Short mmCIF file of C-alpha atoms in Angstrom, two decimals:
data_model
loop_
_atom_site.label_atom_id
_atom_site.label_comp_id
_atom_site.label_asym_id
_atom_site.label_seq_id
_atom_site.Cartn_x
_atom_site.Cartn_y
_atom_site.Cartn_z
CA UNK A 10 12.09 43.70 15.71
CA UNK A 11 14.55 41.14 14.47
CA UNK A 12 14.69 37.86 16.37
CA UNK A 13 18.13 36.27 16.49
CA UNK A 14 19.11 32.94 18.01
CA UNK A 15 21.14 29.81 17.48
CA UNK A 16 20.02 27.70 14.54
CA UNK A 17 19.10 24.69 16.71
CA UNK A 18 16.48 26.79 18.53
CA UNK A 19 14.55 27.62 15.37
CA UNK A 20 12.46 24.41 15.16
CA UNK A 21 10.98 25.39 18.53
CA UNK A 22 10.66 29.07 17.68
CA UNK A 23 8.67 28.41 14.50
CA UNK A 24 6.71 25.54 16.06
CA UNK A 25 7.69 22.68 13.77
CA UNK A 26 9.27 20.59 16.54
CA UNK A 27 5.86 19.78 18.04
CA UNK A 28 4.58 18.70 14.61
CA UNK A 29 7.60 16.43 14.11
CA UNK A 30 7.12 14.87 17.56
CA UNK A 31 3.45 14.17 16.86
CA UNK A 32 4.19 12.56 13.49
CA UNK A 33 7.04 10.50 15.01
CA UNK A 34 4.84 9.06 17.75
CA UNK A 35 2.00 8.48 15.30
CA UNK A 36 4.44 6.34 13.31
CA UNK A 37 5.59 4.53 16.48
CA UNK A 38 2.03 3.68 17.51
CA UNK A 39 1.16 2.57 13.96
CA UNK A 40 4.26 0.40 13.70
CA UNK A 41 3.71 -1.17 17.11
CA UNK A 42 0.08 -2.05 16.36
CA UNK A 43 0.87 -2.96 12.73
CA UNK A 44 -1.74 -0.48 11.56
CA UNK A 45 -1.42 0.95 8.03
CA UNK A 46 -0.38 4.60 7.98
CA UNK A 47 -0.65 6.78 4.90
CA UNK A 48 1.40 9.84 4.02
CA UNK A 49 -1.81 11.86 3.96
CA UNK A 50 -2.54 10.98 7.59
CA UNK A 51 0.97 12.01 8.62
CA UNK A 52 0.83 15.28 6.69
CA UNK A 53 -2.59 16.18 8.06
CA UNK A 54 -1.44 15.51 11.62
CA UNK A 55 1.77 17.51 11.15
CA UNK A 56 -0.04 20.49 9.65
CA UNK A 57 -2.80 20.32 12.26
CA UNK A 58 -0.36 20.39 15.18
CA UNK A 59 1.55 23.32 13.68
CA UNK A 60 -1.67 25.22 12.97
CA UNK A 61 -2.89 24.68 16.55
CA UNK A 62 0.38 25.74 18.17
CA UNK A 63 0.83 28.76 15.92
CA UNK A 64 -2.75 29.96 16.36
CA UNK A 65 -2.34 29.77 20.14
CA UNK A 66 0.85 31.83 19.98
CA UNK A 67 -0.65 34.38 17.60
CA UNK A 68 -3.56 34.92 19.97
CA UNK A 69 -1.18 35.06 22.95
CA UNK A 70 0.66 38.08 21.55
CA UNK A 71 -2.11 39.99 19.80
CA UNK A 72 -2.79 42.50 22.60
CA UNK A 73 0.55 42.46 24.33
CA UNK A 74 3.47 44.82 23.61
CA UNK A 75 6.66 43.09 22.59
CA UNK A 76 8.35 44.32 25.79
CA UNK A 77 6.13 41.95 27.81
CA UNK A 78 7.16 38.93 25.75
CA UNK A 79 10.13 37.12 27.30
CA UNK A 80 10.36 34.05 25.07
CA UNK A 81 11.90 34.00 21.61
CA UNK A 82 8.92 32.16 20.15
CA UNK A 83 6.49 34.86 21.29
CA UNK A 84 8.76 37.70 20.17
CA UNK A 85 9.16 36.02 16.79
CA UNK A 86 5.39 35.65 16.38
CA UNK A 87 4.82 39.26 17.47
CA UNK A 88 7.44 40.55 15.01
CA UNK A 89 6.13 38.59 12.02
CA UNK A 90 2.46 38.11 12.93
CA UNK A 91 1.10 39.43 9.58
CA UNK A 92 3.34 37.12 7.55
CA UNK A 93 2.59 34.21 9.88
CA UNK A 94 -1.16 34.70 9.53
CA UNK A 95 -0.76 34.53 5.75
CA UNK A 96 1.31 31.34 6.04
CA UNK A 97 -1.22 29.98 8.53
CA UNK A 98 -4.16 30.36 6.14
CA UNK A 99 -2.18 28.85 3.25
CA UNK A 100 -1.23 25.89 5.46
CA UNK A 101 -4.86 25.55 6.56
CA UNK A 102 -6.06 25.40 2.96
CA UNK A 103 -3.39 22.86 2.06
CA UNK A 104 -4.23 20.77 5.11
CA UNK A 105 -7.94 20.71 4.29
CA UNK A 106 -7.18 19.73 0.69
CA UNK A 107 -4.93 16.83 1.75
CA UNK A 108 -7.54 15.67 4.28
CA UNK A 109 -10.39 15.68 1.78
CA UNK A 110 -8.36 13.91 -0.88
CA UNK A 111 -6.33 11.47 1.21
CA UNK A 112 -8.31 10.50 4.33
CA UNK A 113 -11.12 8.01 4.69
CA UNK A 114 -14.60 9.04 5.85
CA UNK A 115 -13.91 7.59 9.31
CA UNK A 116 -10.61 9.45 9.56
CA UNK A 117 -12.31 12.69 8.52
CA UNK A 118 -14.96 12.16 11.20
CA UNK A 119 -12.39 11.48 13.91
CA UNK A 120 -10.25 14.37 12.74
CA UNK A 121 -13.25 16.71 12.85
CA UNK A 122 -13.94 15.74 16.46
CA UNK A 123 -10.30 16.42 17.34
CA UNK A 124 -10.44 19.75 15.49
CA UNK A 125 -13.45 20.75 17.57
CA UNK A 126 -11.50 19.86 20.73
CA UNK A 127 -8.55 21.99 19.54
CA UNK A 128 -10.81 24.97 18.84
CA UNK A 129 -12.46 24.58 22.24
CA UNK A 130 -9.03 24.43 23.91
CA UNK A 131 -7.87 27.60 22.11
CA UNK A 132 -11.03 29.48 23.13
CA UNK A 133 -10.96 28.35 26.77
CA UNK A 134 -7.22 28.95 27.12
CA UNK A 135 -7.46 32.49 25.78
CA UNK A 136 -10.59 33.24 27.84
CA UNK A 137 -9.59 31.77 31.20
CA UNK A 138 -5.78 31.51 31.36
CA UNK A 139 -5.54 34.86 33.15
CA UNK A 140 -7.64 33.33 35.96
CA UNK A 141 -6.76 29.64 35.81
CA UNK A 142 -6.83 27.03 33.06
CA UNK A 143 -5.27 23.52 33.12
CA UNK A 144 -3.66 23.96 29.71
CA UNK A 145 -1.02 21.27 30.36
CA UNK A 146 -3.66 18.58 30.77
CA UNK A 147 -5.59 19.71 27.69
CA UNK A 148 -2.47 19.82 25.53
CA UNK A 149 -1.37 16.35 26.66
CA UNK A 150 -4.78 14.82 25.93
CA UNK A 151 -5.15 16.53 22.54
CA UNK A 152 -1.58 15.65 21.57
CA UNK A 153 -2.17 12.00 22.51
CA UNK A 154 -5.45 11.90 20.61
CA UNK A 155 -3.69 13.33 17.56
CA UNK A 156 -1.08 10.55 17.61
CA UNK A 157 -3.73 7.81 17.40
CA UNK A 158 -6.78 9.46 15.81
CA UNK A 159 -6.00 8.40 12.23
CA UNK A 160 -5.01 4.81 13.04
CA UNK A 161 -7.40 2.09 11.91
CA UNK A 162 -6.98 0.12 15.14
CA UNK A 163 -6.53 1.66 18.59
CA UNK A 164 -3.13 0.82 20.15
CA UNK A 165 -2.65 -0.74 23.57
CA UNK A 166 -4.69 1.32 26.05
CA UNK A 167 -1.95 1.35 28.67
CA UNK A 168 0.55 2.57 26.07
CA UNK A 169 -1.79 5.41 25.13
CA UNK A 170 -2.27 6.33 28.82
CA UNK A 171 1.48 6.25 29.41
CA UNK A 172 2.08 8.51 26.43
CA UNK A 173 -0.54 10.94 27.74
CA UNK A 174 1.21 10.97 31.12
CA UNK A 175 4.57 11.67 29.47
CA UNK A 176 3.04 14.51 27.48
CA UNK A 177 1.48 15.91 30.66
CA UNK A 178 4.81 15.65 32.49
CA UNK A 179 6.56 17.38 29.59
CA UNK A 180 4.10 20.28 29.68
CA UNK A 181 4.39 20.64 33.47
CA UNK A 182 8.18 20.67 33.29
CA UNK A 183 8.12 23.43 30.69
CA UNK A 184 5.69 25.35 32.90
CA UNK A 185 7.98 25.02 35.91
CA UNK A 186 10.94 26.28 33.89
CA UNK A 187 9.04 29.14 32.26
CA UNK A 188 7.22 30.58 35.25
CA UNK A 189 8.62 34.02 34.47
CA UNK A 190 7.22 33.81 30.94
CA UNK A 191 3.77 32.84 32.27
CA UNK A 192 3.82 35.66 34.82
CA UNK A 193 4.63 38.17 32.08
CA UNK A 194 1.72 36.82 30.02
CA UNK A 195 -0.49 36.69 33.15
CA UNK A 196 -1.13 32.99 32.71
CA UNK A 197 -2.22 30.72 35.56
CA UNK A 198 -2.11 26.96 34.95
CA UNK A 199 -1.43 23.62 36.61
CA UNK A 200 2.33 24.16 36.59
CA UNK A 201 1.84 26.94 39.13
CA UNK A 202 0.06 24.65 41.63
CA UNK A 203 1.69 21.24 41.07
CA UNK A 204 4.87 21.04 43.13
CA UNK A 205 8.21 19.55 42.15
CA UNK A 206 7.58 16.58 44.45
CA UNK A 207 4.20 15.93 42.82
CA UNK A 208 5.80 16.10 39.38
CA UNK A 209 8.43 13.53 40.36
CA UNK A 210 5.55 11.41 41.65
CA UNK A 211 3.95 11.56 38.19
CA UNK A 212 7.25 10.48 36.62
CA UNK A 213 7.46 7.50 39.00
CA UNK A 214 3.81 6.68 38.26
CA UNK A 215 4.53 6.59 34.52
CA UNK A 216 7.50 4.31 35.17
CA UNK A 217 5.30 1.90 37.14
CA UNK A 218 3.10 1.39 34.06
CA UNK A 219 6.03 0.36 31.84
CA UNK A 220 6.25 -3.35 32.88
CA UNK A 221 2.67 -3.85 31.65
CA UNK A 222 3.39 -2.50 28.15
CA UNK A 223 4.96 -4.38 25.26
CA UNK A 224 8.75 -4.56 25.36
CA UNK A 225 9.66 -2.19 22.51
CA UNK A 226 7.06 0.41 23.47
CA UNK A 227 8.19 0.20 27.09
CA UNK A 228 11.75 0.85 25.93
CA UNK A 229 10.58 3.85 23.88
CA UNK A 230 8.79 5.31 26.88
CA UNK A 231 11.73 4.51 29.19
CA UNK A 232 14.22 6.39 27.01
CA UNK A 233 11.88 9.37 26.74
CA UNK A 234 11.25 9.45 30.50
CA UNK A 235 14.95 9.08 31.25
CA UNK A 236 15.90 11.99 28.98
CA UNK A 237 13.02 14.10 30.33
CA UNK A 238 13.91 13.35 33.98
CA UNK A 239 17.60 14.16 33.49
CA UNK A 240 16.76 17.48 31.85
CA UNK A 241 14.37 18.35 34.66
CA UNK A 242 16.95 17.42 37.28
CA UNK A 243 19.55 19.74 35.73
CA UNK A 244 17.14 22.40 34.43
CA UNK A 245 18.87 25.23 36.28
CA UNK A 246 22.00 24.74 34.17
CA UNK A 247 20.21 25.66 30.94
CA UNK A 248 18.51 28.81 29.72
CA UNK A 249 14.76 28.62 29.14
CA UNK A 250 15.09 28.59 25.36
CA UNK A 251 17.75 25.86 25.27
CA UNK A 252 15.89 23.85 27.91
CA UNK A 253 12.59 23.95 26.02
CA UNK A 254 14.26 22.90 22.77
CA UNK A 255 16.15 20.06 24.50
CA UNK A 256 13.00 18.89 26.31
CA UNK A 257 11.06 18.74 23.06
CA UNK A 258 13.96 16.85 21.46
CA UNK A 259 13.83 14.32 24.32
CA UNK A 260 10.37 13.31 23.09
CA UNK A 261 12.07 11.92 19.98
CA UNK A 262 14.20 9.48 21.99
CA UNK A 263 11.34 7.01 21.69
CA UNK A 264 12.27 6.55 18.03
CA UNK A 265 15.64 4.96 18.84
CA UNK A 266 14.47 1.36 19.51
CA UNK A 267 12.52 1.37 16.24
CA UNK A 268 15.42 2.73 14.20
CA UNK A 269 18.13 0.46 15.61
#
């Protein structure tokens, strides 16, 4: 089956948008804390995020007919799963090589712990999502850990907590928008039990943390939360595919204060 879509949807379909977001926020945290950041650390994080997302999608579609798959990303993975597995193993080998050659012993240790967490998440999600699994919380925590795991000094704790909350909110919003996709996949998660009012409460809670974070980081989080909130407020005006792509793009708004 051939998967066709607008060109701006492809970063989300092939899973590279999540990798770019992770690398961008890794750079933001490193810059804010004045921690050195090597190209190897950025490449390893980017590859690791893509490998995790793609593996999850490949396992999602392995026993499901393409007629059950409502999202473009799942239909794309189902259509090209053999080619994607080949690319996945090549990327895995390249990632391991970069890690062994370019990371310090401490970074390798921390990365190994995070890898174990990713593998545990993938196993638990595939095993229990048909009953119930809080995948949004796991993804937010793993994503946050990935953004800071290779830094020599840990950033401001409140900033890290705020970023985790934003990631959690982002995942819940996607879950609310893609309830039909989850039903087709027979997935039960937090987005099916956390109400719209509770989600807005989480957004307000994240905003209340901002005054206690450094000015530039607070501005980065504010722009991201603003873009995320506006998209959620007007989510019914956008298709699921466009909405997901736009929501992921909103996570890059945090770069603006550092660029300008």
